[in-house]
Tab-separated table of N, CA, C and O in Angstrom:
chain	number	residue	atom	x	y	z
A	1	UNK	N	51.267	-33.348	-9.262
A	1	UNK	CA	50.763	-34.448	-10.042
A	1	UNK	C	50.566	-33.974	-11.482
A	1	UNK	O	49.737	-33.087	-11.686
A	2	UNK	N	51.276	-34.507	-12.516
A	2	UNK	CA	51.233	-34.244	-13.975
A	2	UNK	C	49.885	-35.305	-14.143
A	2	UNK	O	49.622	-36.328	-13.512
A	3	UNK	N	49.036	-34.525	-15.428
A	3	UNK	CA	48.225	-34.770	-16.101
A	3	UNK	C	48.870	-35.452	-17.383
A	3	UNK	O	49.858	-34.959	-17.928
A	4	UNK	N	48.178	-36.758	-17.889
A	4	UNK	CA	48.626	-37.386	-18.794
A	4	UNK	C	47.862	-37.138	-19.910
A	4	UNK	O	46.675	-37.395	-19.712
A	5	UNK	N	48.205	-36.591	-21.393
A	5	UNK	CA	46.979	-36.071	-22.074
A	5	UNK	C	47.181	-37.286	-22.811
A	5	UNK	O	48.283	-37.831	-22.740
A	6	UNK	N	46.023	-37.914	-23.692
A	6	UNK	CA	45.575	-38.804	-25.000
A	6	UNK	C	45.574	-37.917	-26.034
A	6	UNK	O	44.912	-36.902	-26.250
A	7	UNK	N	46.729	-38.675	-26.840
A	7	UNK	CA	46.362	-37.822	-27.953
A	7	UNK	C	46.121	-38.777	-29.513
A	7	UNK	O	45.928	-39.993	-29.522
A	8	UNK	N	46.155	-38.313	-30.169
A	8	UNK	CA	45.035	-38.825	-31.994
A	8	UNK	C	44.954	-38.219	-32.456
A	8	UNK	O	44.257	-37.243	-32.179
A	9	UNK	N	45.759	-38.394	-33.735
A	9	UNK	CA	45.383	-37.658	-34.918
A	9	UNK	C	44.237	-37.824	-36.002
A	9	UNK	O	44.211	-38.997	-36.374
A	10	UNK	N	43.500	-37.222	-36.489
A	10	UNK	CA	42.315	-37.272	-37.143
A	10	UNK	C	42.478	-36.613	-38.387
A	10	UNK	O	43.131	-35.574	-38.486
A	11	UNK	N	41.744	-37.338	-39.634
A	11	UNK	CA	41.673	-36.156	-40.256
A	11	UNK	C	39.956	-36.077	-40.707
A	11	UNK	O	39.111	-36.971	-40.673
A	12	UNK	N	39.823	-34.462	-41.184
A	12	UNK	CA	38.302	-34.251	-41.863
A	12	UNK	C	37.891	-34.649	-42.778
A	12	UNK	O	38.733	-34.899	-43.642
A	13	UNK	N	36.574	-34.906	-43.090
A	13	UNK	CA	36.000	-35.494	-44.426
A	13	UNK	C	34.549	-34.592	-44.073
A	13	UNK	O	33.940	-34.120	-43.113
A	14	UNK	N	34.443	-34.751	-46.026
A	14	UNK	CA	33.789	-34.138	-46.221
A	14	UNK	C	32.270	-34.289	-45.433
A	14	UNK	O	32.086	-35.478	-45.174
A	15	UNK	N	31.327	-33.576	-45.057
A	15	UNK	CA	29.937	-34.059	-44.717
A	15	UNK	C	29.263	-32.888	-44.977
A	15	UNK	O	29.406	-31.783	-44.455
A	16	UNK	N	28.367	-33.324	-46.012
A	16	UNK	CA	27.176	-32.536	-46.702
A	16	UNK	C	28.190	-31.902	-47.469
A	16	UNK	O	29.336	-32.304	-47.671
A	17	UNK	N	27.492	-30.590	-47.981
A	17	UNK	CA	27.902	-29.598	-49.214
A	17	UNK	C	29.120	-28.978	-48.578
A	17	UNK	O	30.271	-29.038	-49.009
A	18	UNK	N	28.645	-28.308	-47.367
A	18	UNK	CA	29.564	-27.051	-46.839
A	18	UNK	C	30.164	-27.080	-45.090
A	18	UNK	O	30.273	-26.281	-44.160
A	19	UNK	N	30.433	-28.462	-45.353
A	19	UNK	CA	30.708	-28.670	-43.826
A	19	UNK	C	32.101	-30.047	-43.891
A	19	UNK	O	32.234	-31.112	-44.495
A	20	UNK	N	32.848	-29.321	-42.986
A	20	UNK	CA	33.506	-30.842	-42.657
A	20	UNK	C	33.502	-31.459	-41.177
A	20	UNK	O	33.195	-30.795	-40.186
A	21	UNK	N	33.763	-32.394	-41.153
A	21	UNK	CA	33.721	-33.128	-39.900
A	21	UNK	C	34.724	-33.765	-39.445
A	21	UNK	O	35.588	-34.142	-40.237
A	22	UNK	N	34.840	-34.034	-38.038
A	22	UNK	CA	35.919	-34.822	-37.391
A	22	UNK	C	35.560	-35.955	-36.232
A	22	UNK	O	35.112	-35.638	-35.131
A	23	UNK	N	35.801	-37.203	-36.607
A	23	UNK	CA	34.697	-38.292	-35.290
A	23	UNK	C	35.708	-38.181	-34.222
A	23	UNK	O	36.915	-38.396	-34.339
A	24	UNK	N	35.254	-37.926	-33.475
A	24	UNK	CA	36.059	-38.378	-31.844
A	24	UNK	C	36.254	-39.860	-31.278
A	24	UNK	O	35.341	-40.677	-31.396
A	25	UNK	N	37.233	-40.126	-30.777
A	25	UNK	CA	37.551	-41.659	-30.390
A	25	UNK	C	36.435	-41.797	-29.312
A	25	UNK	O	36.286	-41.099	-28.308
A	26	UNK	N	35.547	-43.042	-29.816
A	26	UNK	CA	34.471	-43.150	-28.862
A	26	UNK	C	34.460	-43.954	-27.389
A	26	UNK	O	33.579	-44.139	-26.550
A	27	UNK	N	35.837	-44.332	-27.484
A	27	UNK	CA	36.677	-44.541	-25.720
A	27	UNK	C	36.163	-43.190	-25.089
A	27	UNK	O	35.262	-43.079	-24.257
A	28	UNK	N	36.809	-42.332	-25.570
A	28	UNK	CA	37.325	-41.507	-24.956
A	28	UNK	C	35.888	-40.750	-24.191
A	28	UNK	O	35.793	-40.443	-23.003
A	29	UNK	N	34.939	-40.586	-25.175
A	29	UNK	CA	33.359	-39.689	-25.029
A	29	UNK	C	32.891	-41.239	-24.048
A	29	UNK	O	32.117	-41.074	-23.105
A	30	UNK	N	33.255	-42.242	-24.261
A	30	UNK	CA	32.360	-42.836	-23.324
A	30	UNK	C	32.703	-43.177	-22.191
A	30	UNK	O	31.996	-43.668	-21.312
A	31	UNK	N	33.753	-42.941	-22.167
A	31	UNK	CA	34.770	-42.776	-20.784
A	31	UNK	C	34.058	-41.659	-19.676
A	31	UNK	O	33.769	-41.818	-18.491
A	32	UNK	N	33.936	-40.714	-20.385
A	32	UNK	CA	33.298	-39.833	-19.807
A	32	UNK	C	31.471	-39.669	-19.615
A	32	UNK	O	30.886	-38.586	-19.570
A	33	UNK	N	30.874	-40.908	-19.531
A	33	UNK	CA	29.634	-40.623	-19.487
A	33	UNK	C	29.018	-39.910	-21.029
A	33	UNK	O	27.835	-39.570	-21.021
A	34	UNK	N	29.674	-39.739	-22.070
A	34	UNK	CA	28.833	-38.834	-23.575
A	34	UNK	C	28.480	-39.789	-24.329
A	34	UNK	O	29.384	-40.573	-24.617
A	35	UNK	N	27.196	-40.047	-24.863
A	35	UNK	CA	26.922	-40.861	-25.517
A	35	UNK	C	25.730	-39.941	-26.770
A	35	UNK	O	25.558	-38.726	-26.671
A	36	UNK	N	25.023	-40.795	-27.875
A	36	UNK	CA	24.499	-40.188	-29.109
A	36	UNK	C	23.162	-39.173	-28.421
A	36	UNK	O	22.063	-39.286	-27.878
A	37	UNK	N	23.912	-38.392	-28.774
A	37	UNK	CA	22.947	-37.372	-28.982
A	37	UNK	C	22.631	-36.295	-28.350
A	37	UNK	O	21.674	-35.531	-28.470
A	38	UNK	N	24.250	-36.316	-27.110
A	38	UNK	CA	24.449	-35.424	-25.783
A	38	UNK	C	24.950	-33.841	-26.772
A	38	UNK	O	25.370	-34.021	-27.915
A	39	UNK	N	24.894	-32.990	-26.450
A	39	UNK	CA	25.434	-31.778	-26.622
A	39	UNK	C	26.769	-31.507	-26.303
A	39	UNK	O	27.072	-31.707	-25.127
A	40	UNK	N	27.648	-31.099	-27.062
A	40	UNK	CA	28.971	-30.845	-26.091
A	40	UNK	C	28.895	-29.342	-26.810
A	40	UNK	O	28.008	-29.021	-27.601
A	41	UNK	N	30.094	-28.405	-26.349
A	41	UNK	CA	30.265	-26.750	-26.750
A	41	UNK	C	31.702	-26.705	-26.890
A	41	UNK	O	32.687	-27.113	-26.275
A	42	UNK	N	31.372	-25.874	-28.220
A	42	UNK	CA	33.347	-26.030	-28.622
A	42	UNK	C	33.633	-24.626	-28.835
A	42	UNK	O	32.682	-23.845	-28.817
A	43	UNK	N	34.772	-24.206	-29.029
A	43	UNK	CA	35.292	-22.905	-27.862
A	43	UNK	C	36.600	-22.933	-29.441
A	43	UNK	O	37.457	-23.691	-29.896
A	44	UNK	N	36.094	-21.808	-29.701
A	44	UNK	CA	37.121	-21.754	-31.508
A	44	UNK	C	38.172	-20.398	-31.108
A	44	UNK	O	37.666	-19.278	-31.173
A	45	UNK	N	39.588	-20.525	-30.709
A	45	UNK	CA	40.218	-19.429	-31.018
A	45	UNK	C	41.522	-19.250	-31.732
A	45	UNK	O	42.659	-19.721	-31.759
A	46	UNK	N	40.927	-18.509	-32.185
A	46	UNK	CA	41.660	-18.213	-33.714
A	46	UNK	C	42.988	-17.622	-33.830
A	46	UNK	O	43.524	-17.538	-34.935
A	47	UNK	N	43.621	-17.160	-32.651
A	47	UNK	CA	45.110	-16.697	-32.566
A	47	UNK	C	46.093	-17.900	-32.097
A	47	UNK	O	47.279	-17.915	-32.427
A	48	UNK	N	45.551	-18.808	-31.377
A	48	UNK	CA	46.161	-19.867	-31.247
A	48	UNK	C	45.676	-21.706	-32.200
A	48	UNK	O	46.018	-22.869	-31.984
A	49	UNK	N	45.120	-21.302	-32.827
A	49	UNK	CA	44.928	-22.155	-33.844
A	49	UNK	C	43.984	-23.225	-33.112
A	49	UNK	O	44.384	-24.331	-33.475
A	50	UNK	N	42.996	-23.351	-32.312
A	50	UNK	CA	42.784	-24.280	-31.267
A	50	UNK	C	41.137	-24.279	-31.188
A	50	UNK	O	40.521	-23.275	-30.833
A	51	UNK	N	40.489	-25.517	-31.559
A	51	UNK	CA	39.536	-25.617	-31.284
A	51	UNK	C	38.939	-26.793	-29.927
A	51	UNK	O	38.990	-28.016	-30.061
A	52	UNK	N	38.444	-26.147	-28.783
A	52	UNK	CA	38.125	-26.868	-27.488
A	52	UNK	C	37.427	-27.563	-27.874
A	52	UNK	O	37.113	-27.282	-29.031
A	53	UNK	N	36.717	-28.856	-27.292
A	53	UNK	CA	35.246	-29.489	-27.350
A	53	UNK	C	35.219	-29.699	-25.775
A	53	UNK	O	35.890	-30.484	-25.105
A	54	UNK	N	34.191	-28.719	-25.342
A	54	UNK	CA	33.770	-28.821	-23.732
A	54	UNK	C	32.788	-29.786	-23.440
A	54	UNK	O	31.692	-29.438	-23.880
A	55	UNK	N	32.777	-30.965	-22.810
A	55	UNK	CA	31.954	-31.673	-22.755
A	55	UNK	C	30.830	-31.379	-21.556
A	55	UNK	O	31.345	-31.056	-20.486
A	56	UNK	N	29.453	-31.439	-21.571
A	56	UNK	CA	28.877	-31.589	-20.503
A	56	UNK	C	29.143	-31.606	-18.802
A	56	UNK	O	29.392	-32.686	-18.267
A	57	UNK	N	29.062	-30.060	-17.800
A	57	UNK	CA	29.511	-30.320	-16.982
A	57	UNK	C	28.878	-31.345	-15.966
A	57	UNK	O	29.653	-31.689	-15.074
A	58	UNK	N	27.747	-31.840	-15.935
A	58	UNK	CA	26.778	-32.879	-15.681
A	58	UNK	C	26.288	-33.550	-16.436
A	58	UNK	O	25.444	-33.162	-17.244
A	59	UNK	N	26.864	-35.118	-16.300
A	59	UNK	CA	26.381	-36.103	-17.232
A	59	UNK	C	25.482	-36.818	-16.302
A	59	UNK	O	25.821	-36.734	-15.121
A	60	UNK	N	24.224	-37.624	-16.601
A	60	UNK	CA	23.438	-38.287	-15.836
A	60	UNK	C	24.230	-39.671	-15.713
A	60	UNK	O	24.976	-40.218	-16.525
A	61	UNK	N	23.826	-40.056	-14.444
A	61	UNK	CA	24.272	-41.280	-14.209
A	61	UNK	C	23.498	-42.554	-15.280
A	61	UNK	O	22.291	-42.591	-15.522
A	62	UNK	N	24.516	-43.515	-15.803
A	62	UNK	CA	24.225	-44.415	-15.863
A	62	UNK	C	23.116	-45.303	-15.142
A	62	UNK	O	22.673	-44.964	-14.044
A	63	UNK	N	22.687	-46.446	-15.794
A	63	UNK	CA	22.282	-47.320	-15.255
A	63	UNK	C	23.394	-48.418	-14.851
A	63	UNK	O	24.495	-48.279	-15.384
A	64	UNK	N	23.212	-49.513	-13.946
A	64	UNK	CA	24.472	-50.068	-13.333
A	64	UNK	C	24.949	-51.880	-14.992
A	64	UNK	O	25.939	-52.604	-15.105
A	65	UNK	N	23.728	-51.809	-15.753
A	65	UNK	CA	23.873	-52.480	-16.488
A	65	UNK	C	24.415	-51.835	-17.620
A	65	UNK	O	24.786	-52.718	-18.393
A	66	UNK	N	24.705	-50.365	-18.228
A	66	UNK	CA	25.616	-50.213	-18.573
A	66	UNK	C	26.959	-49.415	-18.565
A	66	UNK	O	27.528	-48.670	-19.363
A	67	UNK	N	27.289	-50.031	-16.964
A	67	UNK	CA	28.443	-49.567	-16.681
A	67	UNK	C	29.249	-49.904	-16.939
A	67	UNK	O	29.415	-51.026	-16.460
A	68	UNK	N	30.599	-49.346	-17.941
A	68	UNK	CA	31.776	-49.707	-18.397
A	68	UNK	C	32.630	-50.851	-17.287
A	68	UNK	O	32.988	-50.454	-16.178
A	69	UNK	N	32.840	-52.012	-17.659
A	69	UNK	CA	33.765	-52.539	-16.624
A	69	UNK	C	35.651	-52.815	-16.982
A	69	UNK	O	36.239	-53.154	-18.009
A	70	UNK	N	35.957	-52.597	-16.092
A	70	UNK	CA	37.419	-52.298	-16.563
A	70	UNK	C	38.270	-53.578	-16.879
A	70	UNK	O	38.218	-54.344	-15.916
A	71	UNK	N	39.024	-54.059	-17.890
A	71	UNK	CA	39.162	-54.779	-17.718
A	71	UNK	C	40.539	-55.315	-17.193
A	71	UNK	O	41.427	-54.509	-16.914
A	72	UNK	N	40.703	-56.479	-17.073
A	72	UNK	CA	41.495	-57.271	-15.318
A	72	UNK	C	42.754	-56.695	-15.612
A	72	UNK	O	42.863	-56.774	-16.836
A	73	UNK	N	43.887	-56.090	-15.082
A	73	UNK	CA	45.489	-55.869	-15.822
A	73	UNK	C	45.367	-55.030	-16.454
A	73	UNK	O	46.486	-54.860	-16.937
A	74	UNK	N	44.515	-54.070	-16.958
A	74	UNK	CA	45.527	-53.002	-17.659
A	74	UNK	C	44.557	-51.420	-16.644
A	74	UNK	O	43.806	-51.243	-15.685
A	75	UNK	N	45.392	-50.528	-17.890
A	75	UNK	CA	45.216	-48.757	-17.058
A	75	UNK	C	44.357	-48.678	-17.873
A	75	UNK	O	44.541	-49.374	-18.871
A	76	UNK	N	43.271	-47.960	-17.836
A	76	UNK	CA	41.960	-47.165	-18.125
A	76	UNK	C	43.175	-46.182	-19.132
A	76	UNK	O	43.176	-46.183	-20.363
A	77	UNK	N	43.673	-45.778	-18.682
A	77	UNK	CA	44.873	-44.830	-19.542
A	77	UNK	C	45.140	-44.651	-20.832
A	77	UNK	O	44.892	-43.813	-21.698
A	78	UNK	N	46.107	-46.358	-20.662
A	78	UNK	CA	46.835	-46.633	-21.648
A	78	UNK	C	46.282	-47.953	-22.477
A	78	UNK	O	46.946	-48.664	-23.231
A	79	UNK	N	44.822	-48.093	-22.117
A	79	UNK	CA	44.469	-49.440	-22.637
A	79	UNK	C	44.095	-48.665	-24.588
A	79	UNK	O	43.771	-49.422	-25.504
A	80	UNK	N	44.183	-47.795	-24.700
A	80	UNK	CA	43.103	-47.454	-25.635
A	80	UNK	C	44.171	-47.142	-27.448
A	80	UNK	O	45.107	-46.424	-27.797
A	81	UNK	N	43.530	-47.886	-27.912
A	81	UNK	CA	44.366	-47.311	-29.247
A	81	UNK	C	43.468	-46.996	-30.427
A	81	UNK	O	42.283	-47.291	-30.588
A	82	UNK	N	44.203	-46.407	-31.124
A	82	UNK	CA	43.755	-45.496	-32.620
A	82	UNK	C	42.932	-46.268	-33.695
A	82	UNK	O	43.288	-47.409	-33.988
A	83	UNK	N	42.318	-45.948	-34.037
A	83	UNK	CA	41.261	-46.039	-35.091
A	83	UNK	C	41.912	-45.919	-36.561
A	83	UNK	O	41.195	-45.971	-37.560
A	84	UNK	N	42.737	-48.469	-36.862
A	84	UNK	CA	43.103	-48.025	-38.091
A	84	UNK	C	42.176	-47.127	-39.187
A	84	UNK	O	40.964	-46.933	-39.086
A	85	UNK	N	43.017	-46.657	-40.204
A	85	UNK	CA	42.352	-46.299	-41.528
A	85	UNK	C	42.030	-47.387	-42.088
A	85	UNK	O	42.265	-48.551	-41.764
A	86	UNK	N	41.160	-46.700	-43.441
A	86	UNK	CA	40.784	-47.522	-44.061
A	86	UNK	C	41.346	-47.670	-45.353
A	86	UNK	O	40.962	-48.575	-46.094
């Protein structure tokens, strides 16, 4: 069974003096149970140019009122698209 990856391109902007940033598609973090203010751990290696973002291996359950509902006809998959610019 092949794994289907999502992919998005992003780019950084500036935030604060000495930092840049990158927003994550918020399908995707809420797909997975991550919402404001969860912790995730990112995994930087530097010979392969690649920065991980490990999300939480235990997310708490929801409540059943806000459980994502899927909607009628399409894939959880392929429903999701990119974040025009501005």
């Amino acid at each position: 069974m092949s794994i289907m990856a999502k992919h998005s391109s992003r780019k950084l902007f500036l935030f604060g003096k000495y930092s840049l940033a990158l927003l994550l598609p918020k399908k995707w973090l809420t797909e997975q149970g991550i919402k404001t203010g969860d912790v995730v751990d990112l995994e930087y290696f530097s010979k392969r140019g690649r920065v991980i973002v490990k999300l939480p291996k235990s997310v708490p359950e929801t409540s059943p009122k806000s459980k994502k509902r899927k909607p009628k006809g399409k894939d959880s998959d392929s429903d999701w698209e990119p974040i025009p610019q501005i």
